[in-house]
Amino acid sequence: MSITTDSADRADTASSTRTVFRTCPLCEAGCGLEITLRPDGDGGEEVQRIRGDMADVFSKGYICPKGSTLKQLHDDPDRVRKPLIKRDGVHVEATWDEAWAVVEEGLGGVIDRHGREALAAYVGNPTAHSLSAMLFSRVLLTGLGTRQRFSASTVDQMPRHVASGFVFGTPMSVPVPDLDRTDYLMILGANPYASNGSICTAPDFPGRIEAIRERGGTVVVVDPRLSRTAEEADQWIAIRPGTDGLFLAAIANTLIAEGLADPGSHIMAHLAGLDDFSSAIAPFTPEAVEEATGISPETTRKIAHELVEAESSAVYGRIGTTTTEFGSTASWLIDSVNILTGNLDRPGGVMFSTPVAGGPTTHGKPGSGRGFKVGRGKTRVGGYPEVMGEYPAGAMAEEILTPGEGQIRALVTLAGNPVLSTPNSDQLTSALDSLDFMVSIDLYLNETTRHADVILPPPSQLQRGHYDVALLQFAVRNVANYSEPALPLDDDQPDEWEIISKLTLIAQGLGVDTPPSLADDMAIAALVRSAVGDEHSSVSGRDPEALITELSAAGRRGPERMLDFMLRSGPFGDGFGTNADGTSLDDLLDHPHGRDFGALVPRIPEILRTPSGKIEIAPEPFVNDLIRLEEAMPGLADRGLVLVGRRHLRSNNSWMHNIRVLVKGKPRCTLHVHPDDAANLGLQDGGAASIKSRVGAVVAPVEVTASIRQGVVSLPHGWGHGMPGTKLGVAAEHAGVNSNVLSDHEALDPLSGTSVLNGIPVEVGAAP
Ligand SMILES: Nc1nc2c(c(=O)[nH]1)N[C@H]1C(S)=C(S)[C@@H](COP(=O)(O)OP(=O)(O)OC[C@H]3O[C@@H](n4cnc5c(=O)[nH]c(N)nc54)[C@H](O)[C@@H]3O)O[C@H]1N2
Ligand SMILES: Nc1nc2c(c(=O)[nH]1)N[C@H]1C(S)=C(S)[C@@H](COP(=O)(O)OP(=O)(O)OC[C@H]3O[C@@H](n4cnc5c(=O)[nH]c(N)nc54)[C@H](O)[C@@H]3O)O[C@H]1N2
Ligand code: SF4
Ligand SMILES: [Mo]
């Protein structure tokens, strides 16, 4: 293993410590870390200290409490280090050869008996944070040859992709708030003080929010809870859960009705559907939505005026807007409002990143494309349409449990914990129990992987290279940062891409002896051929073999070789000799603190990939969905208690609760209840509450707090540890309850298949 030493690296020969720099792969902020290594007394190295990298071009030293725990994660004795095979119901350590043999028999048996459609895959969130898993999950999904694909996207951001797909032409064409230049930011359903932001890559998001106010700007937060972000804002709007679409529709309605709407000449030249949009939005007056949203018409009108009158403004929405019944439509309305206020694609408004490693927004013909389609296939049981090549995670259990042709009999999970993260956990638990075979690529023996026949452990986060291929597509600056592994692989430990490749090759029937490099060679060939065949690519018409030979010259393979190609053929790349100042993996190795390619620049019309070559502000699926939204209004107004989630800075979905420093202190998995509701329900602070939904029930400790809207209760997700057969010693001591026992697998946004995880109707009462 080699680690570049450049002038910034320090080697203190006296104690032989060494400093390396890498990007934190735990959340979307992508902070730069400075890691000091020292000899471990055993001929190797161990981490002495992790702190923020002051010289990182993007994060400039910022770090959150999770970032430094990569050391504890690496050292965690509960982390799986050898493959585990389930024998007589108990997971025991095995060699890689033994594990692969069981995988071959298990997957092969199901394929022989039931065909490939009986295979399914669930891909979890850390896939987006692992270079290996990100680039090779495609290999896996294609190689399995099944349409039964599920992921954490449908308990997360899928609505955002659907909106972008229809409006701008690709699901990755997401306009992000230009945080560092905006004068007015309205945040709906996001709490970056806890989450550090999402689908808006911005290390030190909180600092960037504070800077808006410091330069005289305004921050408004729309959230049923007085979140930490809302506390820091100029205004908190305590919306009723699930009604952001209505609030946004009323803002759009006001802008049009009062003649305030002006997309600006730059956008008007490329905008289609404004008349259709205007008529479709007509019913949603501020008065009409008031009862449902709980927001007064005065407030709605005031916000509409402020958004237009500010020098620049940006509306940004996240989890609280997407994981709701109208998630896609709400995401579309966010774009629509930004268009109407004249803030799309201009500094201080919402803008598109130019990803240095390229992506759907940089590939193909600039200005138009094939557009975005959904519904190429439907689920067998629920009839839910395909979206971005996958089906709703909420439908996975019924596809496993319902007999008949096409029933799922074997499951592969990659970096996912759907038992704690997707709806109706009790149903999913029974489903996983009933499978013929399950294999998980995961770091832990947890609530999901305890069901697996085989667990294949990847190396730890410190033992792999890193580049945020996915998340830098949504960055608030155009930056690039590659990190080499800080520590070498353990003996016999394959890299994560090798595990994924081998699993794929076995599923394809090629046997356990086929080297993973075969899948890698096919993947790089496909990548290079596709770019060479793209007449708008910087490598158009080049000889693919020659390019692959050049890429492989340094002995590079796997994700690093693919990344090098993506960088070199990308918008800032060296073009394999055509752009002398351009970047490449070698160039990034020379820049261990990252390279900054500047603030975002206007990209319309070049970024558009709609068939019309226009920004489609009134796509039919959304205009039609407004009818459903209108019809839902009375129901949304008089629901009883509803449940929402929340995040804490020291958690990371379901899987960092085994790190002691992150879970110490008072229990965090509590039910937040407004004082008036507590009085009505007979709940005491510190007492227990039973919470029941249509599908399940849990008991949780009560925390009475005025920082939540009346009629709303909040329970964080990702808890519910301590199940039999898991190995998470610390997490079990801080078990908490699983909020997704309560979320309903049938409640989803029909346009994206995304589950309703916020705004779940519940009954709450005192528990003994
Ligand atoms: N009620 C409710 N539910 C929610 C949410 C909510 O707000 N409310 N949020 C949703 C969101 S936004 C998301 S993204 C999902 C997350 O859903 P999932 O992705 O299914 O769950 P995670 O908790 O992220 O679990 C990640 C798993 O990956 C493993 N892991 C970690 N790093 C690696 C790695 O590098 N390689 C491999 N192979 N494995 C790794 C961990 O051990 C863990 O098992 O949860 C969703 N669920
Ligand atoms: N510390 C930490 N950081 C994380 C994660 C983590 O688990 N812990 N998870 C990561 C992941 S995978 C993701 S996707 C991101 C998510 O990042 P965020 O979207 O910022 O997620 P949350 O912090 O859950 O904030 C969601 C907010 O929506 C509010 N809300 C609930 N329902 C509604 C509603 O109907 N309308 C409105 N307007 N608001 C509503 C909630 O009260 C909550 O304050 O965070 C990432 N970062
Ligand atoms: S905010 Fe924390 S977890 Fe997220 S990348 Fe930065 S240090 Fe890592
Ligand atoms: Mo997420």
PDB file of N, CA, C and O in Angstrom, residues 193-215:
ATOM      1  N   TYR A 193     -28.636  21.489  11.144  1.00  0.00           N
ATOM      2  CA  TYR A 193     -27.842  21.543  12.376  1.00  0.00           C
ATOM      3  C   TYR A 193     -27.645  20.140  12.945  1.00  0.00           C
ATOM      4  O   TYR A 193     -26.685  19.886  13.659  1.00  0.00           O
ATOM      5  N   ALA A 194     -28.554  19.234  12.644  1.00  0.00           N
ATOM      6  CA  ALA A 194     -28.375  17.840  13.063  1.00  0.00           C
ATOM      7  C   ALA A 194     -27.815  16.991  11.929  1.00  0.00           C
ATOM      8  O   ALA A 194     -26.921  16.178  12.133  1.00  0.00           O
ATOM      9  N   SER A 195     -28.319  17.197  10.728  1.00  0.00           N
ATOM     10  CA  SER A 195     -27.999  16.273   9.629  1.00  0.00           C
ATOM     11  C   SER A 195     -26.789  16.709   8.811  1.00  0.00           C
ATOM     12  O   SER A 195     -26.250  15.925   8.036  1.00  0.00           O
ATOM     13  N   ASN A 196     -26.401  17.951   8.928  1.00  0.00           N
ATOM     14  CA  ASN A 196     -25.358  18.528   8.087  1.00  0.00           C
ATOM     15  C   ASN A 196     -25.735  18.588   6.617  1.00  0.00           C
ATOM     16  O   ASN A 196     -24.882  18.712   5.741  1.00  0.00           O
ATOM     17  N   GLY A 197     -27.040  18.495   6.356  1.00  0.00           N
ATOM     18  CA  GLY A 197     -27.521  18.729   4.989  1.00  0.00           C
ATOM     19  C   GLY A 197     -27.582  17.480   4.151  1.00  0.00           C
ATOM     20  O   GLY A 197     -26.896  16.490   4.410  1.00  0.00           O
ATOM     21  N   SER A 198     -28.411  17.533   3.140  1.00  0.00           N
ATOM     22  CA  SER A 198     -28.630  16.364   2.296  1.00  0.00           C
ATOM     23  C   SER A 198     -29.139  16.817   0.934  1.00  0.00           C
ATOM     24  O   SER A 198     -29.966  17.735   0.842  1.00  0.00           O
ATOM     25  N   ILE A 199     -28.659  16.150  -0.103  1.00  0.00           N
ATOM     26  CA  ILE A 199     -28.918  16.560  -1.494  1.00  0.00           C
ATOM     27  C   ILE A 199     -28.625  18.056  -1.615  1.00  0.00           C
ATOM     28  O   ILE A 199     -29.316  18.821  -2.293  1.00  0.00           O
ATOM     29  N   CYS A 200     -27.605  18.428  -0.931  1.00  0.00           N
ATOM     30  CA  CYS A 200     -27.057  19.775  -0.951  1.00  0.00           C
ATOM     31  C   CYS A 200     -25.770  19.612  -0.159  1.00  0.00           C
ATOM     32  O   CYS A 200     -25.776  19.693   1.058  1.00  0.00           O
ATOM     33  N   THR A 201     -24.695  19.289  -0.877  1.00  0.00           N
ATOM     34  CA  THR A 201     -23.454  18.932  -0.216  1.00  0.00           C
ATOM     35  C   THR A 201     -22.728  20.201   0.202  1.00  0.00           C
ATOM     36  O   THR A 201     -22.305  20.991  -0.655  1.00  0.00           O
ATOM     37  N   ALA A 202     -22.617  20.402   1.525  1.00  0.00           N
ATOM     38  CA  ALA A 202     -22.072  21.650   2.042  1.00  0.00           C
ATOM     39  C   ALA A 202     -21.513  21.414   3.436  1.00  0.00           C
ATOM     40  O   ALA A 202     -22.240  21.502   4.412  1.00  0.00           O
ATOM     41  N   PRO A 203     -20.234  21.082   3.519  1.00  0.00           N
ATOM     42  CA  PRO A 203     -19.655  20.925   4.858  1.00  0.00           C
ATOM     43  C   PRO A 203     -19.845  22.205   5.667  1.00  0.00           C
ATOM     44  O   PRO A 203     -19.742  23.296   5.118  1.00  0.00           O
ATOM     45  N   ASP A 204     -20.101  22.046   6.948  1.00  0.00           N
ATOM     46  CA  ASP A 204     -20.447  23.167   7.822  1.00  0.00           C
ATOM     47  C   ASP A 204     -21.662  23.926   7.302  1.00  0.00           C
ATOM     48  O   ASP A 204     -21.676  25.155   7.216  1.00  0.00           O
ATOM     49  N   PHE A 205     -22.689  23.200   6.994  1.00  0.00           N
ATOM     50  CA  PHE A 205     -23.966  23.796   6.591  1.00  0.00           C
ATOM     51  C   PHE A 205     -24.417  24.819   7.645  1.00  0.00           C
ATOM     52  O   PHE A 205     -24.809  25.950   7.290  1.00  0.00           O
ATOM     53  N   PRO A 206     -24.335  24.471   8.950  1.00  0.00           N
ATOM     54  CA  PRO A 206     -24.753  25.455   9.949  1.00  0.00           C
ATOM     55  C   PRO A 206     -23.970  26.768   9.837  1.00  0.00           C
ATOM     56  O   PRO A 206     -24.555  27.851   9.902  1.00  0.00           O
ATOM     57  N   GLY A 207     -22.667  26.673   9.648  1.00  0.00           N
ATOM     58  CA  GLY A 207     -21.855  27.891   9.513  1.00  0.00           C
ATOM     59  C   GLY A 207     -22.289  28.700   8.297  1.00  0.00           C
ATOM     60  O   GLY A 207     -22.309  29.936   8.320  1.00  0.00           O
ATOM     61  N   ARG A 208     -22.659  27.994   7.245  1.00  0.00           N
ATOM     62  CA  ARG A 208     -23.090  28.699   6.034  1.00  0.00           C
ATOM     63  C   ARG A 208     -24.439  29.386   6.248  1.00  0.00           C
ATOM     64  O   ARG A 208     -24.721  30.441   5.672  1.00  0.00           O
ATOM     65  N   ILE A 209     -25.296  28.770   7.080  1.00  0.00           N
ATOM     66  CA  ILE A 209     -26.577  29.406   7.419  1.00  0.00           C
ATOM     67  C   ILE A 209     -26.320  30.661   8.255  1.00  0.00           C
ATOM     68  O   ILE A 209     -26.895  31.725   8.021  1.00  0.00           O
ATOM     69  N   GLU A 210     -25.418  30.522   9.234  1.00  0.00           N
ATOM     70  CA  GLU A 210     -25.120  31.683  10.081  1.00  0.00           C
ATOM     71  C   GLU A 210     -24.548  32.832   9.251  1.00  0.00           C
ATOM     72  O   GLU A 210     -24.857  34.000   9.494  1.00  0.00           O
ATOM     73  N   ALA A 211     -23.750  32.472   8.248  1.00  0.00           N
ATOM     74  CA  ALA A 211     -23.154  33.514   7.403  1.00  0.00           C
ATOM     75  C   ALA A 211     -24.231  34.279   6.628  1.00  0.00           C
ATOM     76  O   ALA A 211     -24.076  35.475   6.365  1.00  0.00           O
ATOM     77  N   ILE A 212     -25.316  33.617   6.270  1.00  0.00           N
ATOM     78  CA  ILE A 212     -26.404  34.317   5.562  1.00  0.00           C
ATOM     79  C   ILE A 212     -26.923  35.449   6.453  1.00  0.00           C
ATOM     80  O   ILE A 212     -27.094  36.588   6.025  1.00  0.00           O
ATOM     81  N   ARG A 213     -27.148  35.096   7.725  1.00  0.00           N
ATOM     82  CA  ARG A 213     -27.692  36.113   8.636  1.00  0.00           C
ATOM     83  C   ARG A 213     -26.646  37.186   8.932  1.00  0.00           C
ATOM     84  O   ARG A 213     -26.974  38.366   9.043  1.00  0.00           O
ATOM     85  N   GLU A 214     -25.388  36.763   9.025  1.00  0.00           N
ATOM     86  CA  GLU A 214     -24.340  37.749   9.297  1.00  0.00           C
ATOM     87  C   GLU A 214     -24.218  38.773   8.178  1.00  0.00           C
ATOM     88  O   GLU A 214     -23.889  39.928   8.413  1.00  0.00           O
ATOM     89  N   ARG A 215     -24.513  38.337   6.918  1.00  0.00           N
ATOM     90  CA  ARG A 215     -24.400  39.335   5.855  1.00  0.00           C
ATOM     91  C   ARG A 215     -25.741  40.041   5.615  1.00  0.00           C
ATOM     92  O   ARG A 215     -25.962  40.637   4.566  1.00  0.00           O
TER      93      ARG A 215
END
